[in-house]
Amino acid sequence: MASETSGGDATGTVRVDSWIWSVRLVKSRSMGAAACKGGHVRVNGERVKPSHGVKPGDEVRLRQAEGRERIVIVKRLIRKRVGAPVAVECYADNSPPPPPREAVAPAGIRDRGTGRPTKRDRREMERLRGVLGQPPTP
């Protein structure tokens, strides 16, 4: 496969920001670099810079939104972004299952055809959401 390393790379490593982008853990390489700079990426338990090299067998931990952490073991190195079925073959996912979604009705949903909310309705919705406790923004 043309997207695998070990061709011209003597060390057999790939940049961590590039690898997490290639296997579709982040949407863009710049987001991968920002995650590394922010301390959200760890390789074998150590915070790493975006240029840190990963090799097969390394454990990569990526902290994502809502406190979820992805724990993956590098199985194969790739440099270019590939399709999802191929990307899944490049790592072993040891992440804990995501927390269950709460079955709470979203506030602010109105019945169809009731029209625009009145000022009183709007204030009740804001009170339910907890917006009134915040100071007004200038």
Short mmCIF file of N, CA and C in Angstrom, two decimals:
data_model
loop_
_atom_site.label_atom_id
_atom_site.label_comp_id
_atom_site.label_asym_id
_atom_site.label_seq_id
_atom_site.Cartn_x
_atom_site.Cartn_y
_atom_site.Cartn_z
N MET A 1 0.85 -1.18 0.00
CA MET A 1 0.00 0.00 0.00
C MET A 1 0.89 1.23 0.00
N ALA A 2 0.55 2.21 -0.81
CA ALA A 2 1.39 3.39 -0.97
C ALA A 2 1.36 4.29 0.24
N SER A 3 0.33 4.21 1.07
CA SER A 3 0.21 5.12 2.20
C SER A 3 0.95 4.63 3.44
N GLU A 4 1.54 3.44 3.40
CA GLU A 4 2.27 2.95 4.55
C GLU A 4 3.66 3.57 4.58
N THR A 5 4.27 3.58 5.76
CA THR A 5 5.63 4.09 5.86
C THR A 5 6.58 2.95 5.59
N SER A 6 7.71 3.03 6.15
CA SER A 6 8.81 2.07 6.03
C SER A 6 9.42 2.10 4.64
N GLY A 7 8.89 2.94 3.74
CA GLY A 7 9.51 3.06 2.43
C GLY A 7 10.78 3.88 2.51
N GLY A 8 10.67 5.20 2.71
CA GLY A 8 11.83 6.05 2.76
C GLY A 8 12.21 6.47 4.16
N ASP A 9 11.49 6.04 5.18
CA ASP A 9 11.73 6.46 6.55
C ASP A 9 12.61 5.44 7.25
N ALA A 10 13.83 5.84 7.59
CA ALA A 10 14.76 4.90 8.20
C ALA A 10 14.40 4.59 9.65
N THR A 11 13.79 5.56 10.35
CA THR A 11 13.48 5.34 11.76
C THR A 11 12.19 4.57 11.97
N GLY A 12 11.30 4.56 10.99
CA GLY A 12 10.05 3.85 11.14
C GLY A 12 9.07 4.54 12.06
N THR A 13 9.08 5.86 12.07
CA THR A 13 8.14 6.62 12.90
C THR A 13 7.38 7.61 12.04
N VAL A 14 6.25 8.06 12.56
CA VAL A 14 5.42 9.07 11.90
C VAL A 14 5.07 10.11 12.96
N ARG A 15 4.94 11.36 12.56
CA ARG A 15 4.54 12.42 13.49
C ARG A 15 3.20 12.08 14.11
N VAL A 16 3.05 12.34 15.41
CA VAL A 16 1.83 11.97 16.11
C VAL A 16 0.64 12.78 15.62
N ASP A 17 0.82 14.06 15.31
CA ASP A 17 -0.31 14.86 14.82
C ASP A 17 -0.78 14.35 13.46
N SER A 18 0.16 13.96 12.63
CA SER A 18 -0.19 13.41 11.32
C SER A 18 -0.87 12.05 11.44
N TRP A 19 -0.39 11.23 12.36
CA TRP A 19 -0.96 9.88 12.50
C TRP A 19 -2.38 9.93 13.04
N ILE A 20 -2.66 10.75 14.07
CA ILE A 20 -4.02 10.79 14.60
C ILE A 20 -4.99 11.40 13.60
N TRP A 21 -4.49 12.24 12.69
CA TRP A 21 -5.33 12.74 11.61
C TRP A 21 -5.55 11.66 10.56
N SER A 22 -4.50 10.91 10.24
CA SER A 22 -4.59 9.87 9.21
C SER A 22 -5.57 8.77 9.58
N VAL A 23 -5.63 8.42 10.86
CA VAL A 23 -6.53 7.35 11.29
C VAL A 23 -7.88 7.89 11.75
N ARG A 24 -8.14 9.16 11.46
CA ARG A 24 -9.45 9.78 11.68
C ARG A 24 -9.85 9.93 13.14
N LEU A 25 -8.89 10.18 14.02
CA LEU A 25 -9.22 10.49 15.41
C LEU A 25 -9.52 11.98 15.57
N VAL A 26 -8.97 12.82 14.67
CA VAL A 26 -9.27 14.25 14.63
C VAL A 26 -9.62 14.62 13.20
N LYS A 27 -10.32 15.75 13.04
CA LYS A 27 -10.80 16.13 11.71
C LYS A 27 -9.74 16.74 10.81
N SER A 28 -8.74 17.39 11.39
CA SER A 28 -7.69 17.99 10.56
C SER A 28 -6.35 17.85 11.27
N ARG A 29 -5.28 17.97 10.49
CA ARG A 29 -3.96 17.86 11.09
C ARG A 29 -3.68 19.03 12.02
N SER A 30 -4.19 20.20 11.67
CA SER A 30 -3.99 21.35 12.55
C SER A 30 -4.72 21.14 13.88
N MET A 31 -5.88 20.46 13.87
CA MET A 31 -6.56 20.15 15.13
C MET A 31 -5.74 19.14 15.93
N GLY A 32 -5.07 18.22 15.24
CA GLY A 32 -4.19 17.27 15.92
C GLY A 32 -3.02 17.98 16.56
N ALA A 33 -2.43 18.95 15.84
CA ALA A 33 -1.31 19.71 16.39
C ALA A 33 -1.77 20.55 17.58
N ALA A 34 -2.97 21.15 17.48
CA ALA A 34 -3.49 21.95 18.59
C ALA A 34 -3.75 21.07 19.81
N ALA A 35 -4.25 19.86 19.59
CA ALA A 35 -4.48 18.94 20.71
C ALA A 35 -3.16 18.57 21.39
N CYS A 36 -2.12 18.37 20.60
CA CYS A 36 -0.80 18.07 21.17
C CYS A 36 -0.27 19.25 21.97
N LYS A 37 -0.38 20.44 21.40
CA LYS A 37 0.11 21.63 22.09
C LYS A 37 -0.66 21.90 23.37
N GLY A 38 -1.94 21.55 23.38
CA GLY A 38 -2.77 21.77 24.56
C GLY A 38 -2.62 20.69 25.62
N GLY A 39 -1.80 19.68 25.36
CA GLY A 39 -1.58 18.62 26.33
C GLY A 39 -2.65 17.55 26.34
N HIS A 40 -3.43 17.45 25.25
CA HIS A 40 -4.51 16.47 25.19
C HIS A 40 -4.07 15.14 24.58
N VAL A 41 -2.83 15.06 24.11
CA VAL A 41 -2.33 13.83 23.50
C VAL A 41 -1.16 13.32 24.33
N ARG A 42 -1.22 12.04 24.66
CA ARG A 42 -0.13 11.39 25.39
C ARG A 42 0.29 10.14 24.64
N VAL A 43 1.58 9.93 24.53
CA VAL A 43 2.12 8.71 23.93
C VAL A 43 2.89 7.98 25.02
N ASN A 44 2.45 6.77 25.31
CA ASN A 44 3.05 5.96 26.38
C ASN A 44 3.08 6.72 27.70
N GLY A 45 2.01 7.48 27.98
CA GLY A 45 1.89 8.17 29.26
C GLY A 45 2.55 9.53 29.33
N GLU A 46 3.24 9.97 28.28
CA GLU A 46 3.93 11.25 28.31
C GLU A 46 3.26 12.24 27.36
N ARG A 47 3.14 13.50 27.82
CA ARG A 47 2.66 14.55 26.92
C ARG A 47 3.67 14.71 25.80
N VAL A 48 3.16 14.95 24.60
CA VAL A 48 4.06 15.04 23.46
C VAL A 48 3.78 16.29 22.64
N LYS A 49 4.80 16.70 21.90
CA LYS A 49 4.66 17.78 20.93
C LYS A 49 4.14 17.18 19.63
N PRO A 50 3.63 18.02 18.73
CA PRO A 50 3.10 17.49 17.47
C PRO A 50 4.13 16.74 16.64
N SER A 51 5.40 17.07 16.78
CA SER A 51 6.43 16.43 15.96
C SER A 51 6.94 15.11 16.54
N HIS A 52 6.43 14.70 17.69
CA HIS A 52 6.87 13.45 18.31
C HIS A 52 6.53 12.28 17.39
N GLY A 53 7.44 11.33 17.27
CA GLY A 53 7.22 10.18 16.41
C GLY A 53 6.52 9.04 17.14
N VAL A 54 5.60 8.39 16.46
CA VAL A 54 4.97 7.18 17.00
C VAL A 54 5.43 5.99 16.17
N LYS A 55 5.45 4.84 16.81
CA LYS A 55 5.84 3.61 16.13
C LYS A 55 4.87 2.51 16.52
N PRO A 56 4.83 1.43 15.79
CA PRO A 56 3.90 0.34 16.15
C PRO A 56 4.14 -0.14 17.58
N GLY A 57 3.05 -0.34 18.31
CA GLY A 57 3.13 -0.77 19.70
C GLY A 57 2.96 0.35 20.70
N ASP A 58 3.05 1.61 20.26
CA ASP A 58 2.87 2.76 21.16
C ASP A 58 1.40 2.89 21.55
N GLU A 59 1.18 3.37 22.78
CA GLU A 59 -0.18 3.66 23.25
C GLU A 59 -0.41 5.16 23.13
N VAL A 60 -1.44 5.54 22.38
CA VAL A 60 -1.76 6.95 22.18
C VAL A 60 -3.07 7.22 22.89
N ARG A 61 -3.06 8.22 23.79
CA ARG A 61 -4.28 8.64 24.50
C ARG A 61 -4.63 10.03 24.02
N LEU A 62 -5.87 10.19 23.55
CA LEU A 62 -6.34 11.46 23.04
C LEU A 62 -7.59 11.85 23.82
N ARG A 63 -7.51 12.98 24.52
CA ARG A 63 -8.66 13.48 25.28
C ARG A 63 -9.51 14.31 24.33
N GLN A 64 -10.77 13.92 24.17
CA GLN A 64 -11.67 14.59 23.25
C GLN A 64 -12.72 15.39 24.01
N ALA A 65 -13.65 15.95 23.27
CA ALA A 65 -14.70 16.78 23.86
C ALA A 65 -15.53 16.00 24.86
N GLU A 66 -16.12 16.70 25.79
CA GLU A 66 -16.99 16.15 26.82
C GLU A 66 -16.25 15.17 27.74
N GLY A 67 -14.94 15.33 27.86
CA GLY A 67 -14.17 14.52 28.80
C GLY A 67 -13.91 13.09 28.35
N ARG A 68 -14.28 12.74 27.13
CA ARG A 68 -14.07 11.38 26.64
C ARG A 68 -12.61 11.21 26.24
N GLU A 69 -12.05 10.06 26.57
CA GLU A 69 -10.65 9.78 26.24
C GLU A 69 -10.59 8.57 25.32
N ARG A 70 -9.88 8.72 24.20
CA ARG A 70 -9.67 7.60 23.28
C ARG A 70 -8.30 7.02 23.57
N ILE A 71 -8.25 5.72 23.79
CA ILE A 71 -7.00 5.02 24.05
C ILE A 71 -6.80 4.03 22.91
N VAL A 72 -5.76 4.24 22.12
CA VAL A 72 -5.50 3.37 20.98
C VAL A 72 -4.06 2.88 21.00
N ILE A 73 -3.86 1.68 20.50
CA ILE A 73 -2.52 1.10 20.34
C ILE A 73 -2.20 1.14 18.85
N VAL A 74 -1.05 1.67 18.50
CA VAL A 74 -0.64 1.79 17.10
C VAL A 74 -0.31 0.40 16.56
N LYS A 75 -1.00 -0.01 15.52
CA LYS A 75 -0.70 -1.29 14.87
C LYS A 75 0.07 -1.10 13.58
N ARG A 76 -0.25 -0.03 12.85
CA ARG A 76 0.41 0.22 11.57
C ARG A 76 0.56 1.72 11.37
N LEU A 77 1.65 2.12 10.77
CA LEU A 77 1.91 3.53 10.52
C LEU A 77 1.42 3.90 9.13
N ILE A 78 0.72 5.03 9.05
CA ILE A 78 0.32 5.58 7.76
C ILE A 78 0.58 7.08 7.79
N ARG A 79 0.85 7.63 6.63
CA ARG A 79 1.14 9.06 6.52
C ARG A 79 -0.04 9.84 5.94
N LYS A 80 -0.78 9.22 5.05
CA LYS A 80 -1.87 9.91 4.37
C LYS A 80 -3.20 9.48 4.94
N ARG A 81 -4.18 10.37 4.89
CA ARG A 81 -5.52 10.07 5.39
C ARG A 81 -6.17 9.02 4.49
N VAL A 82 -6.75 8.02 5.11
CA VAL A 82 -7.36 6.93 4.36
C VAL A 82 -8.82 6.80 4.78
N GLY A 83 -9.54 5.94 4.09
CA GLY A 83 -10.94 5.71 4.41
C GLY A 83 -11.09 5.07 5.78
N ALA A 84 -12.28 5.19 6.34
CA ALA A 84 -12.54 4.69 7.69
C ALA A 84 -12.29 3.19 7.84
N PRO A 85 -12.68 2.34 6.88
CA PRO A 85 -12.42 0.90 7.05
C PRO A 85 -10.93 0.58 7.12
N VAL A 86 -10.11 1.29 6.35
CA VAL A 86 -8.66 1.07 6.38
C VAL A 86 -8.06 1.67 7.64
N ALA A 87 -8.57 2.82 8.07
CA ALA A 87 -8.04 3.49 9.26
C ALA A 87 -8.23 2.64 10.50
N VAL A 88 -9.35 1.94 10.62
CA VAL A 88 -9.61 1.12 11.80
C VAL A 88 -8.60 -0.02 11.92
N GLU A 89 -8.07 -0.48 10.80
CA GLU A 89 -7.08 -1.56 10.82
C GLU A 89 -5.72 -1.10 11.31
N CYS A 90 -5.51 0.21 11.43
CA CYS A 90 -4.20 0.75 11.80
C CYS A 90 -4.03 0.92 13.30
N TYR A 91 -5.08 0.68 14.08
CA TYR A 91 -4.96 0.79 15.53
C TYR A 91 -5.92 -0.17 16.21
N ALA A 92 -5.59 -0.48 17.47
CA ALA A 92 -6.48 -1.28 18.32
C ALA A 92 -7.08 -0.32 19.33
N ASP A 93 -8.40 -0.26 19.38
CA ASP A 93 -9.09 0.69 20.24
C ASP A 93 -9.36 0.07 21.60
N ASN A 94 -8.73 0.62 22.65
CA ASN A 94 -8.93 0.17 24.03
C ASN A 94 -9.69 1.19 24.85
N SER A 95 -10.44 2.07 24.18
CA SER A 95 -11.16 3.14 24.86
C SER A 95 -12.31 2.58 25.67
N PRO A 96 -12.59 3.20 26.82
CA PRO A 96 -13.79 2.80 27.56
C PRO A 96 -15.03 3.19 26.76
N PRO A 97 -16.14 2.47 26.95
CA PRO A 97 -17.34 2.82 26.18
C PRO A 97 -17.83 4.21 26.56
N PRO A 98 -18.45 4.92 25.61
CA PRO A 98 -18.93 6.27 25.92
C PRO A 98 -20.05 6.20 26.94
N PRO A 99 -20.18 7.24 27.76
CA PRO A 99 -21.26 7.24 28.76
C PRO A 99 -22.60 7.27 28.06
N PRO A 100 -23.63 6.66 28.68
CA PRO A 100 -24.95 6.66 28.04
C PRO A 100 -25.53 8.07 28.00
N ARG A 101 -26.25 8.34 26.94
CA ARG A 101 -26.89 9.65 26.81
C ARG A 101 -28.10 9.71 27.73
N GLU A 102 -28.27 10.84 28.35
CA GLU A 102 -29.39 11.00 29.26
C GLU A 102 -30.68 11.22 28.47
N ALA A 103 -31.73 10.62 28.94
CA ALA A 103 -33.02 10.72 28.26
C ALA A 103 -33.82 11.88 28.83
N VAL A 104 -33.28 13.08 28.73
CA VAL A 104 -33.94 14.28 29.23
C VAL A 104 -34.50 15.04 28.03
N ALA A 105 -35.75 15.45 28.15
CA ALA A 105 -36.37 16.22 27.07
C ALA A 105 -35.68 17.58 26.97
N PRO A 106 -35.29 17.97 25.78
CA PRO A 106 -34.63 19.27 25.64
C PRO A 106 -35.59 20.41 25.94
N ALA A 107 -35.09 21.40 26.68
CA ALA A 107 -35.92 22.55 27.03
C ALA A 107 -36.06 23.47 25.83
N GLY A 108 -37.19 24.11 25.70
CA GLY A 108 -37.37 25.08 24.64
C GLY A 108 -38.04 24.54 23.40
N ILE A 109 -38.43 23.29 23.37
CA ILE A 109 -39.13 22.74 22.21
C ILE A 109 -40.61 23.12 22.35
N ARG A 110 -41.13 23.76 21.34
CA ARG A 110 -42.52 24.20 21.37
C ARG A 110 -43.34 23.38 20.41
N ASP A 111 -44.59 23.29 20.70
CA ASP A 111 -45.52 22.59 19.81
C ASP A 111 -45.61 23.33 18.48
N ARG A 112 -45.78 22.57 17.43
CA ARG A 112 -45.87 23.16 16.11
C ARG A 112 -47.16 23.97 16.00
N GLY A 113 -47.04 25.16 15.44
CA GLY A 113 -48.21 25.99 15.21
C GLY A 113 -48.57 26.90 16.38
N THR A 114 -47.80 26.91 17.45
CA THR A 114 -48.12 27.77 18.58
C THR A 114 -47.64 29.20 18.38
N GLY A 115 -46.84 29.42 17.36
CA GLY A 115 -46.40 30.77 17.06
C GLY A 115 -45.17 31.17 17.85
N ARG A 116 -44.86 32.42 17.74
CA ARG A 116 -43.69 32.97 18.41
C ARG A 116 -43.95 33.06 19.91
N PRO A 117 -42.92 32.73 20.75
CA PRO A 117 -43.15 32.80 22.20
C PRO A 117 -43.35 34.24 22.66
N THR A 118 -44.21 34.40 23.63
CA THR A 118 -44.43 35.72 24.22
C THR A 118 -43.26 36.03 25.14
N LYS A 119 -43.21 37.27 25.60
CA LYS A 119 -42.13 37.65 26.51
C LYS A 119 -42.18 36.81 27.78
N ARG A 120 -43.39 36.52 28.25
CA ARG A 120 -43.54 35.70 29.45
C ARG A 120 -43.04 34.28 29.19
N ASP A 121 -43.40 33.70 28.02
CA ASP A 121 -42.92 32.36 27.67
C ASP A 121 -41.39 32.33 27.57
N ARG A 122 -40.84 33.36 26.96
CA ARG A 122 -39.39 33.42 26.80
C ARG A 122 -38.69 33.47 28.15
N ARG A 123 -39.22 34.26 29.08
CA ARG A 123 -38.63 34.35 30.42
C ARG A 123 -38.73 33.02 31.15
N GLU A 124 -39.83 32.30 30.98
CA GLU A 124 -39.96 30.98 31.61
C GLU A 124 -38.94 29.99 31.04
N MET A 125 -38.73 30.05 29.72
CA MET A 125 -37.73 29.16 29.11
C MET A 125 -36.33 29.50 29.60
N GLU A 126 -36.03 30.79 29.71
CA GLU A 126 -34.72 31.19 30.21
C GLU A 126 -34.53 30.77 31.66
N ARG A 127 -35.59 30.87 32.45
CA ARG A 127 -35.50 30.45 33.85
C ARG A 127 -35.23 28.95 33.94
N LEU A 128 -35.87 28.17 33.08
CA LEU A 128 -35.64 26.73 33.07
C LEU A 128 -34.21 26.39 32.68
N ARG A 129 -33.67 27.13 31.73
CA ARG A 129 -32.30 26.88 31.29
C ARG A 129 -31.26 27.45 32.24
N GLY A 130 -31.67 28.35 33.13
CA GLY A 130 -30.73 28.95 34.08
C GLY A 130 -29.99 30.14 33.52
N VAL A 131 -30.54 30.78 32.51
CA VAL A 131 -29.88 31.91 31.87
C VAL A 131 -29.97 33.17 32.70
N LEU A 132 -31.06 33.34 33.46
CA LEU A 132 -31.24 34.59 34.20
C LEU A 132 -30.22 34.81 35.29
N GLY A 133 -29.60 33.75 35.79
CA GLY A 133 -28.61 33.89 36.85
C GLY A 133 -27.31 34.49 36.37
N GLN A 134 -27.11 34.62 35.05
CA GLN A 134 -25.88 35.16 34.51
C GLN A 134 -26.02 36.66 34.32
N PRO A 135 -24.94 37.41 34.53
CA PRO A 135 -25.02 38.87 34.32
C PRO A 135 -25.15 39.17 32.82
N PRO A 136 -25.86 40.27 32.48
CA PRO A 136 -26.02 40.62 31.08
C PRO A 136 -24.69 41.02 30.47
N THR A 137 -24.52 40.70 29.20
CA THR A 137 -23.27 41.06 28.50
C THR A 137 -23.45 42.41 27.84
N PRO A 138 -22.43 43.28 27.91
CA PRO A 138 -22.55 44.63 27.34
C PRO A 138 -22.47 44.60 25.83
#
